[in-house]
Every structure is written in C-alpha cells, then in structure tokens.
Short mmCIF file of C-alpha atoms in Angstrom, two decimals:
data_model
loop_
_atom_site.label_atom_id
_atom_site.label_comp_id
_atom_site.label_asym_id
_atom_site.label_seq_id
_atom_site.Cartn_x
_atom_site.Cartn_y
_atom_site.Cartn_z
CA ASP A 1 1.80 -37.11 59.80
CA ASP A 2 3.66 -34.36 57.96
CA GLU A 3 2.60 -35.64 54.53
CA TRP A 4 -1.05 -35.60 55.57
CA VAL A 5 -0.76 -31.99 56.79
CA LEU A 6 0.94 -30.97 53.54
CA GLY A 7 -1.81 -32.65 51.52
CA ALA A 8 -4.47 -30.86 53.57
CA LEU A 9 -2.79 -27.44 53.29
CA VAL A 10 -2.29 -27.74 49.53
CA LYS A 11 -6.08 -27.72 49.19
CA VAL A 12 -6.47 -24.49 51.18
CA GLN A 13 -6.78 -21.43 48.97
CA VAL A 14 -4.65 -18.39 49.80
CA SER A 15 -6.13 -15.00 48.99
CA THR A 16 -5.95 -11.33 49.91
CA TRP A 17 -8.59 -9.76 52.12
CA GLN A 18 -9.46 -6.87 54.41
CA TYR A 19 -11.15 -6.92 57.79
CA GLN A 20 -14.66 -5.51 57.66
CA GLY A 21 -15.80 -2.93 60.23
CA SER A 22 -12.46 -2.31 61.94
CA ALA A 23 -10.07 0.62 62.00
CA GLU A 24 -7.62 -1.11 59.68
CA GLY A 25 -10.22 -2.76 57.45
CA ALA A 26 -12.45 -1.68 54.64
CA GLY A 27 -15.35 0.70 55.00
CA PRO A 28 -15.87 4.43 55.46
CA HIS A 29 -13.67 4.75 58.57
CA GLY A 30 -11.17 1.98 57.80
CA LYS A 31 -7.69 2.39 56.35
CA GLY A 32 -8.13 -0.46 53.83
CA VAL A 33 -5.18 -2.54 55.02
CA THR A 34 -4.88 -5.68 52.85
CA HIS A 35 -3.86 -9.02 54.34
CA MET A 36 -2.91 -12.27 52.67
CA GLY A 37 -3.53 -15.81 53.84
CA PRO A 38 -6.09 -18.55 54.03
CA MET A 39 -9.61 -17.97 55.23
CA ALA A 40 -9.85 -19.30 58.77
CA GLN A 41 -12.84 -21.45 57.88
CA ASP A 42 -10.91 -23.12 55.01
CA PHE A 43 -7.81 -23.64 57.17
CA ASN A 44 -9.79 -25.12 60.06
CA ALA A 45 -11.91 -27.32 57.78
CA ALA A 46 -8.81 -28.74 56.08
CA LEU A 47 -7.21 -29.59 59.43
CA ALA A 48 -10.46 -30.49 61.24
CA PRO A 49 -9.41 -34.12 61.94
CA LEU A 50 -6.64 -32.73 64.17
CA ASN A 51 -9.15 -30.90 66.44
CA LEU A 52 -6.93 -27.83 66.60
CA GLY A 53 -7.84 -25.44 69.41
CA LYS A 54 -10.07 -28.03 71.08
CA THR A 55 -9.78 -29.91 74.33
CA ALA A 56 -9.28 -33.66 74.48
CA ALA A 57 -13.07 -33.95 74.75
CA ASN A 58 -13.41 -31.95 71.50
CA GLU A 59 -14.71 -28.88 73.33
CA SER A 60 -13.89 -25.26 72.51
CA MET A 61 -11.40 -23.48 74.72
CA PRO A 62 -12.89 -21.68 77.72
CA GLY A 63 -14.22 -18.25 76.77
CA SER A 64 -14.82 -19.05 73.09
CA SER A 65 -17.53 -20.72 71.10
CA ALA A 66 -17.22 -23.32 68.36
CA GLU A 67 -18.19 -20.64 65.83
CA GLU A 68 -15.45 -18.31 67.06
CA ASP A 69 -12.90 -21.16 66.95
CA PHE A 70 -13.83 -21.90 63.37
CA SER A 71 -13.50 -18.25 62.29
CA ARG A 72 -9.95 -17.69 63.50
CA ILE A 73 -6.55 -19.27 63.09
CA HIS A 74 -4.48 -19.61 66.22
CA THR A 75 -0.91 -18.60 65.38
CA SER A 76 0.52 -21.68 67.08
CA ASP A 77 -1.71 -23.88 64.91
CA ALA A 78 -0.64 -22.06 61.76
CA ASP A 79 3.01 -22.28 62.82
CA GLY A 80 2.71 -25.99 63.59
CA ALA A 81 0.90 -26.76 60.33
CA LEU A 82 3.45 -24.83 58.29
CA LEU A 83 6.33 -26.53 60.11
CA ALA A 84 4.84 -29.97 59.41
CA ALA A 85 4.25 -29.07 55.75
CA THR A 86 7.79 -27.72 55.48
CA ARG A 87 9.23 -30.94 56.91
CA ALA A 88 7.18 -32.94 54.42
CA MET A 89 8.55 -30.82 51.56
CA ILE A 90 12.11 -31.20 52.86
CA SER A 91 11.60 -34.96 52.99
CA ARG A 92 10.24 -34.98 49.43
CA ILE A 93 13.15 -32.87 48.21
CA GLY A 94 15.62 -35.24 49.88
CA THR A 95 13.97 -38.22 48.20
CA GLN A 96 13.99 -36.44 44.85
CA GLN A 97 17.65 -35.47 45.24
CA LYS A 98 18.51 -39.11 45.96
CA THR A 99 16.53 -40.19 42.88
CA VAL A 100 18.27 -37.58 40.73
CA GLN A 101 21.68 -38.77 42.00
CA GLU A 102 20.80 -42.39 41.18
CA LEU A 103 19.58 -41.39 37.72
CA GLU A 104 22.75 -39.37 37.09
CA GLU A 105 24.83 -42.42 38.02
CA GLN A 106 22.76 -44.57 35.65
CA VAL A 107 23.24 -42.02 32.86
CA GLU A 108 26.99 -42.03 33.49
CA THR A 109 27.06 -45.84 33.31
CA LEU A 110 25.00 -45.83 30.11
CA MET A 111 27.29 -43.19 28.57
CA LEU A 112 30.31 -45.38 29.28
CA GLN A 113 28.53 -48.36 27.73
CA LEU A 114 27.62 -46.25 24.71
CA GLN A 115 31.23 -45.15 24.25
CA SER A 116 32.37 -48.76 24.50
CA ASN A 117 29.75 -49.82 21.95
CA ASN A 118 30.86 -47.03 19.60
CA VAL A 119 34.45 -48.31 19.81
CA ARG A 120 33.24 -51.84 18.96
CA ILE A 121 31.13 -50.52 16.09
CA GLU A 122 34.15 -48.69 14.66
CA ARG A 123 36.30 -51.84 14.95
CA ASN A 124 33.58 -53.82 13.18
CA ARG A 125 33.39 -51.21 10.39
CA GLN A 126 37.14 -51.47 9.90
CA SER A 127 36.94 -55.27 9.88
CA ILE A 128 34.09 -55.23 7.33
CA SER A 129 36.07 -52.81 5.17
CA ARG A 130 39.14 -55.06 5.37
CA HIS A 131 37.05 -58.12 4.45
CA GLY A 132 35.54 -56.18 1.55
CA ARG A 133 39.03 -55.47 0.20
CA ILE A 134 39.95 -59.16 0.58
CA ILE A 135 36.81 -60.21 -1.30
CA THR A 136 37.55 -57.71 -4.07
CA SER A 137 41.11 -59.06 -4.34
CA LEU A 138 39.85 -62.63 -4.48
CA GLN A 139 37.32 -61.74 -7.18
CA SER A 140 40.09 -60.12 -9.21
CA LEU A 141 42.25 -63.20 -8.72
CA GLN A 142 39.39 -65.45 -9.88
CA LYS A 143 38.96 -63.47 -13.08
CA ALA A 144 42.70 -63.54 -13.76
CA THR A 145 42.94 -67.29 -13.22
CA SER A 146 41.58 -69.49 -16.00
CA VAL A 147 43.53 -72.73 -15.48
CA ALA A 148 41.29 -75.65 -14.44
CA SER A 149 43.80 -77.12 -12.01
CA THR A 150 43.96 -73.92 -9.96
CA PRO A 151 41.39 -73.79 -7.20
CA HIS A 152 38.44 -71.58 -8.08
CA ILE A 153 37.21 -68.89 -5.76
CA HIS A 154 33.45 -68.37 -5.48
CA VAL A 155 32.03 -65.38 -3.64
CA ASP A 156 28.49 -65.91 -2.39
CA ASP A 157 26.74 -63.85 0.28
CA ALA A 158 30.06 -62.42 1.46
CA ARG A 159 31.38 -65.94 2.14
CA VAL A 160 34.43 -67.14 0.34
CA ARG A 161 34.64 -70.79 -0.71
CA ALA A 162 37.48 -72.45 -2.59
CA TRP A 163 37.19 -75.69 -4.55
CA GLY A 164 39.29 -77.52 -7.13
#
C-alpha cells in the first residue's frame, strides 16, 4: 500500500554521513566525502514488514547475513519505496486539488448569494426610507388637521392606523 510506505518513510530520518575506514570516507587516509540519506538500519526497520531483500521464507539472500542485509539499502528497494511514496503523494495532491476546486466553487456560490443579499438589503433600506418619509408626512398632516370629523392618524411602532 503506497500510503503505508509513505507513512513508514516519513518516520525515517535523513542525515549526512561519511563512510568510516574507506578511501572516500573519514579518517587519516580518507577523502572525507559526505553522503546524504537515511541510515540503512532506520530504512530497513521502517520497512521491515515488507521483508525487503529476503526470500519468501524470510531468509537472507545467498552470500549475505541478516546483519549485512540490515546494514545496507538495496537500490531497487530504495527506488521502489520512493516510487510508492511518490505515488501516495501524487494521490494526496490530486485529492487536495479536487477539494480545493470544490471549495472554490462553494465560495463562488456564496459570493453570488452575498451579492444577491446585498441587493435585497439595499432595496429594503430604500423601502424603509420611503416609509419613513410617508410616516413623517402623515405626522405633519395629523398636526395640521384639528377637525374632529377628519380621520385621525396615529403613529405607533412604525404602524399607521386611521380612525374617525
């Protein structure tokens, strides 16, 4: 499972190192060449359930011991593990891109709804303003009218009632 391999590899530390006791490594006769990568023991421990470099009977390959197997990384195993991890990341990225696209569509829909609501709010403001002017006119009319036979206008809680 690609996701399992990715999860296992994420736990493996990557560091720089030099071989000890070889012509390219550290020491008095070595050139001090620095390498970068995981320690073989960490890599093999992380992927141990896969039995990399072992036979179907969980035996070391002919000519090597279990200790030797654990202290080296076979390039085909590293390549395979990295390929599986890469596929897992590509799958995750694809899922995330799909999620981002869906969220962008939701944002677009919400923006359209917001614009529509803003238009309604503005219409309601204009209507309230118009009603306010009508109420003011009716109040002025009530003050100007003092004859008992004329219907009276009473303004209460922004509701207009007429009675005679």
